[in-house]
mmCIF file of N, CA and C in Angstrom:
data_model
loop_
_atom_site.group_PDB
_atom_site.id
_atom_site.type_symbol
_atom_site.label_atom_id
_atom_site.label_comp_id
_atom_site.label_asym_id
_atom_site.label_seq_id
_atom_site.Cartn_x
_atom_site.Cartn_y
_atom_site.Cartn_z
ATOM 1 N N UNK A 49 40.349 56.724 35.608
ATOM 2 C CA UNK A 49 40.705 57.473 34.539
ATOM 3 C C UNK A 49 40.233 56.758 33.188
ATOM 4 N N UNK A 50 39.414 57.232 32.425
ATOM 5 C CA UNK A 50 38.829 56.594 31.275
ATOM 6 C C UNK A 50 39.560 57.002 29.939
ATOM 7 N N UNK A 51 39.778 55.960 29.204
ATOM 8 C CA UNK A 51 40.456 56.312 27.770
ATOM 9 C C UNK A 51 39.398 55.593 26.774
ATOM 10 N N UNK A 52 38.793 56.426 26.043
ATOM 11 C CA UNK A 52 37.830 56.012 25.068
ATOM 12 C C UNK A 52 38.541 55.908 23.807
ATOM 13 N N UNK A 53 39.140 54.775 23.488
ATOM 14 C CA UNK A 53 39.649 54.451 22.128
ATOM 15 C C UNK A 53 39.907 53.039 21.937
ATOM 16 N N UNK A 54 40.235 52.537 20.714
ATOM 17 C CA UNK A 54 40.510 51.124 20.373
ATOM 18 C C UNK A 54 41.588 50.523 21.286
ATOM 19 N N UNK A 55 41.404 49.219 21.641
ATOM 20 C CA UNK A 55 42.353 48.526 22.366
ATOM 21 C C UNK A 55 42.126 47.002 22.195
ATOM 22 N N UNK A 56 43.148 46.196 22.373
ATOM 23 C CA UNK A 56 43.021 44.760 22.496
ATOM 24 C C UNK A 56 43.592 44.383 23.952
ATOM 25 N N UNK A 57 42.682 43.577 24.593
ATOM 26 C CA UNK A 57 42.935 43.141 25.954
ATOM 27 C C UNK A 57 42.848 44.277 27.057
ATOM 28 N N UNK A 58 43.212 44.035 28.166
ATOM 29 C CA UNK A 58 43.143 44.884 29.205
ATOM 30 C C UNK A 58 41.672 44.977 29.889
ATOM 31 N N UNK A 59 41.331 46.146 30.147
ATOM 32 C CA UNK A 59 39.921 46.438 30.732
ATOM 33 C C UNK A 59 39.177 47.334 29.861
ATOM 34 N N UNK A 60 37.832 47.203 29.827
ATOM 35 C CA UNK A 60 37.110 48.148 29.001
ATOM 36 C C UNK A 60 36.935 49.381 29.594
ATOM 37 N N UNK A 61 36.939 50.397 28.666
ATOM 38 C CA UNK A 61 36.805 51.809 29.060
ATOM 39 C C UNK A 61 35.252 52.173 28.783
ATOM 40 N N UNK A 62 34.427 51.812 29.672
ATOM 41 C CA UNK A 62 33.022 51.953 29.584
ATOM 42 C C UNK A 62 32.512 53.454 29.313
ATOM 43 N N UNK A 63 31.612 53.651 28.373
ATOM 44 C CA UNK A 63 31.101 54.832 27.992
ATOM 45 C C UNK A 63 29.962 55.185 29.115
ATOM 46 N N UNK A 64 29.240 54.084 29.408
ATOM 47 C CA UNK A 64 28.112 54.075 30.276
ATOM 48 C C UNK A 64 28.461 53.223 31.397
ATOM 49 N N UNK A 65 27.463 52.548 32.090
ATOM 50 C CA UNK A 65 27.651 51.719 33.201
ATOM 51 C C UNK A 65 28.240 50.383 32.565
ATOM 52 N N UNK A 66 29.078 49.665 33.318
ATOM 53 C CA UNK A 66 29.663 48.353 32.920
ATOM 54 C C UNK A 66 28.552 47.389 32.579
ATOM 55 N N UNK A 67 28.637 46.658 31.461
ATOM 56 C CA UNK A 67 27.671 45.705 30.987
ATOM 57 C C UNK A 67 28.237 44.446 30.552
ATOM 58 N N UNK A 68 28.849 43.671 31.425
ATOM 59 C CA UNK A 68 29.437 42.329 30.898
ATOM 60 C C UNK A 68 28.394 41.340 30.657
ATOM 61 N N UNK A 69 28.444 40.782 29.432
ATOM 62 C CA UNK A 69 27.418 39.759 29.025
ATOM 63 C C UNK A 69 27.670 38.444 29.672
ATOM 64 N N UNK A 70 26.634 37.647 29.779
ATOM 65 C CA UNK A 70 26.770 36.292 30.292
ATOM 66 C C UNK A 70 26.605 35.331 29.135
ATOM 67 N N UNK A 71 27.451 34.321 29.177
ATOM 68 C CA UNK A 71 27.264 33.267 28.190
ATOM 69 C C UNK A 71 25.984 32.659 28.182
ATOM 70 N N UNK A 72 25.248 32.507 27.060
ATOM 71 C CA UNK A 72 24.009 31.848 27.065
ATOM 72 C C UNK A 72 24.002 30.357 27.405
ATOM 73 N N UNK A 73 25.214 29.723 27.214
ATOM 74 C CA UNK A 73 25.343 28.199 27.506
ATOM 75 C C UNK A 73 25.518 27.987 28.978
ATOM 76 N N UNK A 74 26.721 28.543 29.522
ATOM 77 C CA UNK A 74 27.124 28.216 30.790
ATOM 78 C C UNK A 74 26.712 29.338 31.839
ATOM 79 N N UNK A 75 26.229 30.459 31.377
ATOM 80 C CA UNK A 75 25.715 31.489 32.193
ATOM 81 C C UNK A 75 26.842 32.165 33.071
ATOM 82 N N UNK A 76 28.057 32.111 32.680
ATOM 83 C CA UNK A 76 29.157 32.756 33.310
ATOM 84 C C UNK A 76 29.468 34.029 32.575
ATOM 85 N N UNK A 77 30.068 35.076 33.308
ATOM 86 C CA UNK A 77 30.417 36.252 32.695
ATOM 87 C C UNK A 77 31.477 36.095 31.636
ATOM 88 N N UNK A 78 31.252 36.644 30.555
ATOM 89 C CA UNK A 78 32.143 36.508 29.417
ATOM 90 C C UNK A 78 33.361 37.344 29.618
ATOM 91 N N UNK A 79 34.570 36.958 28.912
ATOM 92 C CA UNK A 79 35.825 37.560 29.070
ATOM 93 C C UNK A 79 35.935 38.693 28.043
ATOM 94 N N UNK A 80 36.435 39.882 28.457
ATOM 95 C CA UNK A 80 36.582 40.996 27.607
ATOM 96 C C UNK A 80 37.947 40.789 26.713
ATOM 97 N N UNK A 81 37.743 40.984 25.340
ATOM 98 C CA UNK A 81 38.860 40.813 24.571
ATOM 99 C C UNK A 81 39.364 41.970 23.838
ATOM 100 N N UNK A 82 38.496 42.960 23.774
ATOM 101 C CA UNK A 82 38.937 44.245 23.150
ATOM 102 C C UNK A 82 37.828 45.285 22.855
ATOM 103 N N UNK A 83 38.092 46.400 22.549
ATOM 104 C CA UNK A 83 37.137 47.316 22.115
ATOM 105 C C UNK A 83 37.568 48.216 20.848
ATOM 106 N N UNK A 84 36.508 48.618 20.177
ATOM 107 C CA UNK A 84 36.827 49.395 18.878
ATOM 108 C C UNK A 84 36.109 50.799 18.942
ATOM 109 N N UNK A 85 36.792 51.904 18.937
ATOM 110 C CA UNK A 85 36.177 53.168 18.788
ATOM 111 C C UNK A 85 35.616 53.378 17.428
ATOM 112 N N UNK A 86 34.293 53.625 17.290
ATOM 113 C CA UNK A 86 33.617 53.835 16.105
ATOM 114 C C UNK A 86 34.226 54.988 15.232
ATOM 115 N N UNK A 87 34.758 56.001 15.885
ATOM 116 C CA UNK A 87 35.360 57.139 15.273
ATOM 117 C C UNK A 87 36.621 56.602 14.544
ATOM 118 N N UNK A 88 37.270 55.522 14.724
ATOM 119 C CA UNK A 88 38.337 54.956 13.861
ATOM 120 C C UNK A 88 37.863 54.711 12.549
ATOM 121 N N UNK A 89 36.617 54.527 12.273
ATOM 122 C CA UNK A 89 36.150 54.215 10.955
ATOM 123 C C UNK A 89 35.377 55.299 10.232
ATOM 124 N N UNK A 90 34.859 56.243 11.043
ATOM 125 C CA UNK A 90 34.046 57.375 10.532
ATOM 126 C C UNK A 90 34.236 58.539 11.416
ATOM 127 N N UNK A 91 34.792 59.520 11.042
ATOM 128 C CA UNK A 91 35.296 60.817 11.727
ATOM 129 C C UNK A 91 34.115 61.381 12.473
ATOM 130 N N UNK A 92 32.834 61.129 12.044
ATOM 131 C CA UNK A 92 31.710 61.780 12.609
ATOM 132 C C UNK A 92 30.923 60.815 13.516
ATOM 133 N N UNK A 93 31.441 59.677 13.623
ATOM 134 C CA UNK A 93 30.786 58.637 14.523
ATOM 135 C C UNK A 93 31.168 58.768 15.884
ATOM 136 N N UNK A 94 30.516 58.235 16.742
ATOM 137 C CA UNK A 94 30.764 58.040 18.207
ATOM 138 C C UNK A 94 30.373 56.713 18.783
ATOM 139 N N UNK A 95 30.952 56.441 19.831
ATOM 140 C CA UNK A 95 30.539 55.154 20.559
ATOM 141 C C UNK A 95 31.711 54.169 20.601
ATOM 142 N N UNK A 96 31.599 53.127 21.269
ATOM 143 C CA UNK A 96 32.517 52.007 21.413
ATOM 144 C C UNK A 96 31.864 50.746 21.212
ATOM 145 N N UNK A 97 32.457 49.853 20.499
ATOM 146 C CA UNK A 97 32.054 48.452 20.400
ATOM 147 C C UNK A 97 32.985 47.638 21.387
ATOM 148 N N UNK A 98 32.377 46.915 22.178
ATOM 149 C CA UNK A 98 33.034 46.036 23.183
ATOM 150 C C UNK A 98 32.956 44.556 22.785
ATOM 151 N N UNK A 99 33.995 43.775 22.692
ATOM 152 C CA UNK A 99 33.928 42.403 22.269
ATOM 153 C C UNK A 99 34.299 41.460 23.484
ATOM 154 N N UNK A 100 33.553 40.322 23.605
ATOM 155 C CA UNK A 100 33.641 39.394 24.551
ATOM 156 C C UNK A 100 33.762 37.946 24.101
ATOM 157 N N UNK A 101 34.209 37.000 24.880
ATOM 158 C CA UNK A 101 34.276 35.675 24.420
ATOM 159 C C UNK A 101 34.033 34.758 25.690
ATOM 160 N N UNK A 102 33.461 33.651 25.490
ATOM 161 C CA UNK A 102 33.290 32.628 26.425
ATOM 162 C C UNK A 102 34.319 31.484 25.944
ATOM 163 N N UNK A 103 35.491 31.329 26.542
ATOM 164 C CA UNK A 103 36.500 30.445 26.019
ATOM 165 C C UNK A 103 35.979 28.876 26.115
ATOM 166 N N UNK A 104 35.165 28.721 27.117
ATOM 167 C CA UNK A 104 34.681 27.362 27.371
ATOM 168 C C UNK A 104 33.724 26.869 26.308
ATOM 169 N N UNK A 105 32.752 27.773 25.755
ATOM 170 C CA UNK A 105 31.801 27.422 24.813
ATOM 171 C C UNK A 105 32.161 28.008 23.502
ATOM 172 N N UNK A 106 33.186 28.771 23.336
ATOM 173 C CA UNK A 106 33.460 29.416 22.043
ATOM 174 C C UNK A 106 32.347 30.231 21.447
ATOM 175 N N UNK A 107 31.789 31.044 22.250
ATOM 176 C CA UNK A 107 30.708 32.071 21.915
ATOM 177 C C UNK A 107 31.332 33.373 22.083
ATOM 178 N N UNK A 108 30.972 34.286 21.132
ATOM 179 C CA UNK A 108 31.345 35.701 21.303
ATOM 180 C C UNK A 108 30.139 36.565 21.485
ATOM 181 N N UNK A 109 30.325 37.727 21.908
ATOM 182 C CA UNK A 109 29.336 38.743 22.117
ATOM 183 C C UNK A 109 29.909 40.156 21.843
ATOM 184 N N UNK A 110 29.109 41.037 21.393
ATOM 185 C CA UNK A 110 29.472 42.417 21.114
ATOM 186 C C UNK A 110 28.430 43.405 21.855
ATOM 187 N N UNK A 111 28.960 44.300 22.392
ATOM 188 C CA UNK A 111 28.092 45.440 23.132
ATOM 189 C C UNK A 111 28.450 46.752 22.486
ATOM 190 N N UNK A 112 27.519 47.558 22.212
ATOM 191 C CA UNK A 112 27.734 48.959 21.765
ATOM 192 C C UNK A 112 27.182 49.876 22.740
ATOM 193 N N UNK A 113 28.046 50.910 23.109
ATOM 194 C CA UNK A 113 27.542 51.968 23.982
ATOM 195 C C UNK A 113 27.999 53.352 23.287
ATOM 196 N N UNK A 114 27.223 54.374 23.559
ATOM 197 C CA UNK A 114 27.556 55.774 23.152
ATOM 198 C C UNK A 114 26.916 56.730 24.154
ATOM 199 N N UNK A 115 27.554 57.857 24.084
ATOM 200 C CA UNK A 115 27.108 58.910 25.279
ATOM 201 C C UNK A 115 25.850 59.628 24.608
#
């Protein structure tokens, strides 16, 4: 069951296929920290921004997906 909206924590509600980034330093899969629905900022926008972090190396990453 997919819910496409903003959230902190939990599991990502992927619009497309799952796309967990790897940390460029330790090459481990980064931890999901939240997602933002672009429609929360612009009523005509679509898509989700996914945010990730590598706690070991203090590096973040963002992925954007839309249908």
